[in-house]
Coordinates of C-alpha atoms and ligand atoms in Angstrom, one line a residue:
M1042 CA 69.3 96.0 33.5
I1043 CA 69.8 97.5 36.9
T1044 CA 68.0 100.9 37.2
K1045 CA 68.5 103.8 39.6
P1046 CA 66.5 103.7 42.9
K1047 CA 63.2 105.4 42.9
G1048 CA 63.5 109.1 43.7
T1049 CA 67.1 109.4 42.6
Y1050 CA 68.5 110.7 39.4
D1051 CA 71.7 110.8 37.4
L1052 CA 73.1 114.3 37.0
L1053 CA 74.1 114.6 33.3
G1054 CA 73.9 116.7 30.1
I1055 CA 72.5 120.2 30.4
D1056 CA 71.6 119.7 34.1
A1057 CA 75.2 118.9 34.9
K1058 CA 76.4 122.0 33.1
I1059 CA 73.9 124.2 35.0
Y1060 CA 75.0 122.4 38.3
T1061 CA 78.6 123.3 37.5
Y1062 CA 77.7 126.9 36.8
I1063 CA 75.8 127.1 40.1
N1064 CA 78.7 125.7 42.1
H1065 CA 81.1 128.1 40.4
E1066 CA 78.9 131.0 41.4
I1067 CA 78.5 129.7 44.9
E1068 CA 82.3 129.5 45.4
N1069 CA 82.7 133.1 44.2
F1070 CA 79.8 134.3 46.4
M1071 CA 81.0 132.6 49.5
A1072 CA 84.5 134.0 49.0
N1073 CA 83.1 137.6 48.8
Y1074 CA 81.0 137.1 51.9
N1075 CA 84.0 135.4 53.7
Y1076 CA 82.3 132.2 54.6
D1077 CA 84.3 128.9 55.1
L1078 CA 83.3 125.6 53.6
I1079 CA 82.4 122.7 55.9
R1080 CA 81.8 119.1 54.9
T1081 CA 80.2 116.7 57.3
P1082 CA 79.4 113.0 56.9
I1083 CA 76.5 111.8 54.8
F1084 CA 75.4 109.6 57.7
E1085 CA 75.3 110.4 61.4
A1086 CA 74.0 108.8 64.6
S1087 CA 70.2 108.7 64.3
E1088 CA 70.0 110.3 67.7
L1089 CA 71.4 113.6 66.2
Y1090 CA 68.3 114.1 64.1
H1091 CA 65.9 113.0 66.8
R1092 CA 67.4 115.7 69.1
S1093 CA 67.6 118.4 66.5
V1094 CA 65.1 118.1 63.6
G1095 CA 62.7 116.8 66.2
E1096 CA 60.9 113.6 67.2
S1097 CA 57.6 115.0 66.0
S1098 CA 58.7 116.5 62.7
D1099 CA 57.5 114.9 59.4
I1100 CA 61.1 114.3 58.5
V1101 CA 62.0 112.2 61.5
T1102 CA 58.6 110.4 61.8
K1103 CA 58.2 109.5 58.2
E1104 CA 61.1 110.3 55.9
T1105 CA 64.5 109.3 57.3
Y1106 CA 66.6 106.5 55.8
D1107 CA 67.7 104.6 58.9
F1108 CA 69.9 101.6 59.1
V1109 CA 71.8 99.6 61.7
D1110 CA 75.5 99.3 60.8
R1111 CA 77.6 96.2 61.2
G1112 CA 78.5 97.4 64.7
N1113 CA 74.8 97.5 65.7
R1114 CA 74.7 101.4 65.8
C1115 CA 71.6 103.2 64.6
M1116 CA 72.5 105.5 61.7
T1117 CA 70.6 107.9 59.5
L1118 CA 71.4 109.3 56.1
R1119 CA 71.3 113.0 56.6
P1120 CA 67.9 114.5 55.8
E1121 CA 69.3 118.1 56.1
G1122 CA 72.6 119.9 56.7
T1123 CA 72.2 122.0 59.9
A1124 CA 72.3 119.2 62.5
G1125 CA 75.6 117.8 61.2
V1126 CA 77.1 121.2 61.0
V1127 CA 76.1 122.0 64.6
R1128 CA 77.3 118.6 65.8
S1129 CA 80.7 119.4 64.1
V1130 CA 80.9 122.9 65.6
V1131 CA 80.3 121.4 69.1
E1132 CA 82.6 118.4 68.6
N1133 CA 85.4 120.5 67.2
K1134 CA 84.8 123.3 69.8
M1135 CA 84.9 125.8 66.9
Y1136 CA 83.6 128.5 69.3
G1137 CA 87.1 129.0 70.8
N1138 CA 87.2 132.7 70.0
K1139 CA 84.1 134.1 71.7
N1140 CA 84.1 137.4 69.9
D1141 CA 84.0 136.2 66.3
C1142 CA 81.1 134.9 64.3
I1143 CA 81.6 131.4 62.8
K1144 CA 80.4 131.6 59.2
L1145 CA 80.1 128.4 57.4
Y1146 CA 78.6 127.0 54.2
Y1147 CA 78.0 123.4 52.9
N1148 CA 76.8 121.9 49.7
G1149 CA 75.9 118.2 49.5
T1150 CA 73.3 115.5 49.1
M1151 CA 70.4 114.9 51.5
Y1152 CA 68.1 112.0 51.8
R1153 CA 64.4 111.9 52.5
Y1154 CA 61.9 109.1 51.9
E1155 CA 59.3 111.3 50.2
R1156 CA 56.9 110.7 47.3
P1157 CA 58.9 111.6 44.3
Q1158 CA 57.6 114.3 41.9
S1159 CA 59.0 117.2 40.0
G1160 CA 61.4 119.1 42.3
R1161 CA 61.0 116.5 45.0
N1162 CA 63.4 113.6 45.2
R1163 CA 64.7 111.1 47.7
E1164 CA 68.2 112.1 47.1
F1165 CA 68.7 115.8 46.5
T1166 CA 71.3 118.5 47.0
Q1167 CA 71.2 121.5 49.4
F1168 CA 73.5 124.4 49.6
G1169 CA 73.3 126.0 53.0
V1170 CA 74.9 128.6 55.2
E1171 CA 75.1 128.7 59.0
V1172 CA 76.3 131.6 61.2
F1173 CA 77.1 131.1 64.9
N1174 CA 77.7 133.4 67.7
S1175 CA 75.6 136.4 66.9
N1176 CA 72.1 137.1 68.0
D1177 CA 71.8 140.4 66.1
P1178 CA 69.1 140.7 63.4
I1179 CA 71.8 142.3 61.3
I1180 CA 73.2 138.8 60.8
D1181 CA 69.7 137.5 60.0
A1182 CA 69.6 140.2 57.3
E1183 CA 73.1 139.3 56.0
V1184 CA 72.1 135.6 55.7
I1185 CA 68.7 136.3 54.1
S1186 CA 70.2 138.8 51.6
L1187 CA 73.1 136.4 50.8
G1188 CA 70.6 133.8 49.6
Y1189 CA 68.5 136.3 47.8
N1190 CA 71.4 137.9 46.0
L1191 CA 72.8 134.5 45.1
L1192 CA 69.5 133.5 43.5
N1193 CA 69.5 136.8 41.7
S1194 CA 73.0 136.6 40.4
L1195 CA 72.3 133.0 39.1
G1196 CA 69.5 134.5 37.0
I1197 CA 66.5 133.9 39.3
E1198 CA 65.2 137.4 39.7
N1199 CA 61.5 136.6 40.2
V1200 CA 62.0 135.6 43.8
T1201 CA 60.6 137.1 47.0
V1202 CA 61.5 136.3 50.6
A1203 CA 58.5 135.3 52.7
I1204 CA 59.3 136.2 56.3
N1205 CA 57.7 135.5 59.6
S1206 CA 58.5 135.5 63.3
L1207 CA 57.9 132.5 65.4
G1208 CA 58.8 134.5 68.4
D1209 CA 60.7 133.4 71.5
K1210 CA 59.8 130.5 73.7
E1211 CA 57.3 132.5 75.7
T1212 CA 55.6 133.6 72.5
R1213 CA 55.3 130.1 71.1
H1214 CA 54.1 128.8 74.5
N1215 CA 51.3 131.4 74.7
Y1216 CA 50.4 131.1 71.0
T1217 CA 50.3 127.3 71.1
E1218 CA 47.9 127.4 74.0
A1219 CA 45.6 129.7 72.1
L1220 CA 45.9 127.7 68.9
V1221 CA 45.1 124.4 70.6
K1222 CA 42.1 125.9 72.3
Y1223 CA 40.9 127.3 68.9
L1224 CA 41.4 124.1 67.1
E1225 CA 39.8 121.8 69.7
P1226 CA 36.2 121.9 68.4
H1227 CA 37.5 121.4 64.8
I1228 CA 40.0 118.7 65.3
N1229 CA 38.0 115.9 63.6
S1230 CA 37.7 118.0 60.4
L1231 CA 41.5 118.2 60.0
C1232 CA 43.6 115.8 57.9
D1233 CA 45.2 112.8 59.6
D1234 CA 48.6 114.4 59.8
C1235 CA 47.1 117.5 61.4
Q1236 CA 45.3 115.4 64.0
R1237 CA 48.7 113.9 64.8
R1238 CA 50.3 117.3 64.8
Y1239 CA 47.6 118.6 67.1
K1240 CA 49.1 116.4 69.9
S1241 CA 52.8 116.6 69.0
N1242 CA 53.5 119.9 67.4
P1243 CA 50.3 122.1 66.8
L1244 CA 52.3 125.0 65.2
R1245 CA 53.0 122.7 62.2
I1246 CA 49.3 122.7 61.4
L1247 CA 49.6 126.3 60.1
D1248 CA 51.6 125.2 57.1
C1249 CA 49.6 122.1 56.3
K1250 CA 49.4 121.7 52.5
V1251 CA 46.1 119.7 52.8
D1252 CA 44.1 121.9 55.1
K1253 CA 45.6 125.3 54.1
D1254 CA 42.5 126.6 52.3
S1255 CA 40.0 125.4 54.9
E1256 CA 37.9 128.0 56.8
I1257 CA 39.4 126.5 60.0
L1258 CA 42.9 127.4 59.1
K1259 CA 42.0 130.7 57.5
N1260 CA 40.6 131.9 60.8
V1261 CA 43.3 130.7 63.2
P1262 CA 44.5 133.2 65.8
K1263 CA 47.4 135.3 64.4
L1264 CA 50.9 134.5 65.7
S1265 CA 51.8 138.1 65.3
D1266 CA 49.3 139.1 67.9
Y1267 CA 51.2 137.0 70.5
L1268 CA 54.7 138.2 69.8
S1269 CA 56.6 139.3 72.9
K1270 CA 58.0 142.8 72.9
A1271 CA 61.5 141.6 72.3
S1272 CA 60.5 139.3 69.4
S1273 CA 58.4 142.0 67.9
E1274 CA 61.3 144.5 68.0
R1275 CA 63.6 142.0 66.5
F1276 CA 61.2 141.3 63.6
T1277 CA 60.7 145.1 63.0
K1278 CA 64.5 145.6 62.9
L1279 CA 64.8 142.7 60.4
K1280 CA 62.1 144.3 58.1
M1281 CA 63.9 147.7 58.3
L1282 CA 67.3 146.1 57.4
L1283 CA 65.8 144.1 54.5
A1284 CA 64.1 147.3 53.1
N1285 CA 67.5 149.1 53.3
L1286 CA 69.2 146.2 51.5
D1287 CA 66.5 146.4 48.7
I1288 CA 65.4 142.8 49.3
D1289 CA 62.0 142.0 47.9
Y1290 CA 60.2 140.6 51.0
E1291 CA 56.7 139.9 52.1
I1292 CA 55.2 138.9 55.5
N1293 CA 53.6 135.5 55.6
D1294 CA 52.4 134.5 59.0
K1295 CA 51.8 130.9 57.9
I1296 CA 55.5 130.1 57.6
V1297 CA 56.5 127.9 60.5
R1298 CA 59.2 125.7 58.8
G1299 CA 59.3 121.9 59.0
L1300 CA 62.1 121.5 61.4
D1301 CA 61.6 121.8 65.2
Y1302 CA 64.7 123.8 66.0
Y1303 CA 63.7 127.2 64.6
D1304 CA 62.7 130.2 66.7
E1305 CA 62.3 134.0 66.1
N1306 CA 62.8 135.1 62.5
V1307 CA 62.1 132.5 59.8
W1308 CA 61.8 132.8 56.0
E1309 CA 61.5 131.1 52.7
Y1310 CA 62.6 132.0 49.2
V1311 CA 59.6 131.7 46.9
T1312 CA 59.4 132.3 43.1
T1313 CA 56.8 135.0 42.3
D1314 CA 55.6 133.4 39.0
D1315 CA 54.9 129.8 40.0
G1316 CA 55.1 129.9 43.9
I1317 CA 57.9 127.3 44.2
T1318 CA 59.8 127.3 47.4
L1319 CA 63.5 127.3 46.5
G1320 CA 64.7 127.2 50.1
G1321 CA 64.3 128.5 53.6
G1322 CA 65.8 129.1 57.0
G1323 CA 65.7 130.8 60.3
R1324 CA 67.2 131.3 63.7
Y1325 CA 67.9 128.4 65.9
N1326 CA 69.3 129.9 69.1
F1327 CA 69.0 126.8 71.3
L1328 CA 70.2 124.0 69.0
V1329 CA 73.9 124.2 69.9
E1330 CA 73.0 123.9 73.6
N1331 CA 70.6 121.1 72.9
L1332 CA 73.4 119.2 71.2
G1333 CA 75.8 119.6 74.1
G1334 CA 77.5 122.8 73.2
P1335 CA 77.5 126.2 74.9
N1336 CA 74.8 128.9 74.6
L1337 CA 75.6 129.9 71.0
P1338 CA 72.9 131.7 69.0
A1339 CA 72.8 130.7 65.3
V1340 CA 71.0 131.4 62.0
G1341 CA 71.0 129.7 58.6
F1342 CA 69.2 128.6 55.5
A1343 CA 69.3 125.9 52.8
L1344 CA 68.5 126.2 49.1
G1345 CA 67.5 123.2 47.0
I1346 CA 69.9 122.9 44.1
E1347 CA 67.6 120.7 42.0
R1348 CA 64.8 123.3 42.1
I1349 CA 67.2 126.0 41.1
I1350 CA 68.4 123.8 38.2
L1351 CA 64.7 123.3 37.1
N1352 CA 64.1 127.0 37.3
L1353 CA 67.2 128.0 35.4
K1354 CA 66.6 125.5 32.6
N1355 CA 63.8 127.6 31.2
K1356 CA 65.7 130.8 31.2
I1357 CA 69.5 130.3 30.9
D1358 CA 71.4 130.6 27.7
I1359 CA 72.8 127.1 27.5
D1360 CA 75.2 128.1 24.8
N1361 CA 77.0 130.3 27.3
L1362 CA 77.5 127.2 29.5
N1363 CA 79.2 125.1 26.9
N1364 CA 82.9 125.0 27.0
N1365 CA 83.5 126.6 23.6
I1366 CA 86.7 125.2 22.4
D1367 CA 89.7 127.5 21.7
V1368 CA 91.6 125.1 19.6
Y1369 CA 90.8 121.8 17.8
I1370 CA 93.8 119.8 16.7
M1371 CA 93.4 117.7 13.6
S1372 CA 95.5 114.7 12.8
V1373 CA 95.3 111.6 10.6
N1374 CA 98.3 109.3 10.8
E1375 CA 100.1 108.0 13.9
E1376 CA 102.9 110.6 13.8
E1377 CA 100.4 113.5 13.6
K1378 CA 98.3 112.0 16.4
M1379 CA 101.4 111.8 18.6
Q1380 CA 102.2 115.4 18.0
A1381 CA 98.6 116.3 18.5
I1382 CA 98.5 115.0 22.1
I1383 CA 101.8 116.6 23.0
L1384 CA 100.6 120.0 21.6
A1385 CA 97.2 119.6 23.3
Q1386 CA 98.9 119.1 26.7
N1387 CA 101.1 122.2 26.2
L1388 CA 98.0 124.3 25.3
R1389 CA 95.8 122.9 28.1
L1390 CA 98.6 123.6 30.6
N1391 CA 98.5 127.2 29.4
N1392 CA 94.7 127.4 30.0
V1393 CA 93.8 127.0 26.3
I1394 CA 90.6 124.9 26.0
T1395 CA 91.8 122.3 23.5
E1396 CA 90.3 119.2 21.9
I1397 CA 91.9 116.5 19.7
N1398 CA 90.8 113.9 17.2
S1399 CA 90.6 110.9 19.4
N1400 CA 89.3 108.4 16.8
N1401 CA 90.3 107.4 13.3
L1402 CA 88.2 110.1 11.7
S1403 CA 88.5 111.6 8.2
L1404 CA 89.6 115.3 8.0
K1405 CA 86.1 116.1 6.8
S1406 CA 84.5 114.6 10.0
Q1407 CA 87.1 116.5 12.1
F1408 CA 86.2 119.8 10.4
K1409 CA 82.6 119.1 11.3
I1410 CA 83.3 118.3 14.9
A1411 CA 85.5 121.4 15.3
D1412 CA 82.6 123.5 14.0
N1413 CA 80.1 121.8 16.4
L1414 CA 82.5 122.6 19.2
K1415 CA 82.7 126.2 18.0
A1416 CA 86.5 126.0 17.9
K1417 CA 88.2 129.4 17.4
F1418 CA 91.3 127.9 15.7
L1419 CA 92.0 124.7 13.9
V1420 CA 95.5 123.3 14.1
I1421 CA 95.8 121.0 11.1
L1422 CA 98.8 118.8 11.6
N1423 CA 100.4 117.1 8.6
S1424 CA 103.5 115.1 8.4
D1425 CA 105.2 117.1 5.6
D1426 CA 104.9 120.4 7.5
L1427 CA 105.9 118.7 10.8
N1428 CA 109.1 117.4 9.2
K1429 CA 109.9 121.0 8.4
G1430 CA 109.1 122.2 11.9
L1431 CA 105.9 124.0 10.8
I1432 CA 102.3 123.9 12.0
N1433 CA 99.2 125.0 10.0
V1434 CA 96.7 127.1 11.9
K1435 CA 93.3 128.2 10.5
D1436 CA 91.2 130.9 12.0
N1437 CA 87.8 129.2 11.9
A1438 CA 85.9 132.6 11.6
T1439 CA 87.9 134.3 8.9
K1440 CA 89.0 131.0 7.3
E1441 CA 92.6 132.5 7.0
E1442 CA 95.3 129.9 7.2
I1443 CA 99.0 130.4 8.1
K1444 CA 102.0 128.3 8.9
I1445 CA 103.8 128.9 12.2
D1446 CA 107.1 127.6 13.5
E1447 CA 106.5 124.7 15.9
S1448 CA 108.4 126.4 18.7
E1449 CA 106.2 129.5 18.6
I1450 CA 102.8 127.8 18.3
V1451 CA 101.7 128.1 22.0
D1452 CA 102.7 131.7 22.2
W1453 CA 100.9 132.5 18.9
I1454 CA 97.7 130.9 20.1
L1455 CA 97.9 132.6 23.5
G1456 CA 98.3 135.9 21.7
N1457 CA 95.4 135.4 19.3
I1458 CA 92.6 133.7 21.3
Ligands
AMP823 P1 63.9 122.2 54.0 O1 65.3 121.6 54.5 O2 62.8 121.2 54.1 O3 63.6 123.5 54.6 O4 64.1 122.5 52.5 C1 64.9 123.5 51.9 C2 64.9 123.4 50.4 O5 65.5 122.2 50.0 C3 63.5 123.3 49.8 O6 62.9 124.6 49.6 C4 63.7 122.6 48.5 O7 64.2 123.5 47.6 C5 64.8 121.7 48.9 N1 64.2 120.3 49.2 C6 63.7 119.9 50.3 N2 63.3 118.6 50.2 C7 63.5 118.3 48.9 C8 63.3 117.1 48.2 N3 62.8 116.0 48.7 N4 63.7 117.1 46.9 C9 64.3 118.2 46.3 N5 64.5 119.3 47.0 C10 64.1 119.4 48.3

C-alpha cells in the first residue's frame, strides 16, 4: 500500500465539513470587507523566498522544499503566502492607481519541512490578507480586527491579539546593538539555534521556544524602551484604535515573528485557554521595494486553517454542518429509478437538497437511510401511481402521506420545505 507522505493528511469526514464551513464564512467576510481574492503559484523561484522571508530565517535555512526543475531552475514550494502576493503585485503593476489601497486575500496550501505534530504539518493551509498602499495604523487596525472578528464569527471567541512593535529601522538597529551587547557574555548558555541567530538575526532569539524561560531571556533589554518617537506614536494609535473596536488585545514584547520582512506593528492571534497561536502578521513596508517594486507600504496576516479546524472540532455542533436532506426519493424497479433521477435533477436545480436510492435497496433500507439523512420529505415512487401521473409524498415528521399530481410535485415541495 502506498501511504501519504509524512506530515501531510487527507482532508475528509468531519474535518472536511468544518473546512467547507470555514471557507464559506471567509467568502462572506471578505465580501463585506471588500477584499479581492488572489491566487498565486504553489511554487516560485527560490530566490523570491531568500529575498523576502530572509536568508537567516528558520524557514529558509531549514524548512523549504527546494527542487531543480527540468529546465535547471531552482524552485521552492511556497512556505508562506505573502512573498508570492507581493511578487504578483509588482509583476502585474497592481499599484496603478496611487490613491487606492489594494486589498487582497488568499487561501491555499503551504509547505514547510517541519517536525510533524498536532497542529504542525508539512503541508498546511493558510488564509491570509494583504493590504498595500497605506501606512496608516487605521489599516493595521482594520486588518487585525478582520482576523479577530473572523475567528469570533467562526465560533472561536476565546482569542486574544498579542501585539508588539518592532519599531522602524532605526529602532531595530539601536535595539539589536543593545541586545547583542547584553547577550555576549551569555552566548554559550543559549541553544544551538540561538547561537546561530546571535550572528545572523539576534532579534529572533527573543521568541526562542527553547530558551524562553531562561533567566537570560527574562532579563533582556526591552524593545519598547528603544522605540523611536514615530514608532511609539504609531503603536499608541494602534492600541487606541483596537480599544475602540472592542478587540481583546494584550501587549507581548517577545513577539518578533519568524519572517524577516516585518517592521513596526506585529501581532499574533492566540487562544486564551490553551495558548495556541492561530495566526499572525504585521507591517512590511519595505518588502515591495526589496522585490523590485515602488515604495509601497503594506500590512497583512495569515491564519492556519488546520489549527482553526482543530479548535472548532471541540465546540462546533457537527449536526448543523451536515447537509440535512430536504427530499429522499425512494424507488425499487427500473421505471421508478428512471423517474427518481429525473425528479431529483428537477428538485436539485431548484435548490432542493435531494438524495436518491442509488443501489438495489429494499424499501425498508431506504426508509432507514432517509431517516439517517434527516430527510424532511420522502417521495415514494411506485409504478402504479406513476402510470396515473401521481406521486406519493410523505412528511417524515408528521408521517402524513398524500398523492400529488406529477406536474405539481416540484412546486409543492418548494412550498412546503
Ligand atoms: P507563520 O506564517 O509562521 O506566521 O504562521 C501563521 C500561522 O500558520 C500559524 O499561527 C499557524 O496557525 C499556521 N502554521 C504555520 N506553520 C504551520 C505548520 N507547519 N502546520 C500547520 N499550521 C502552520
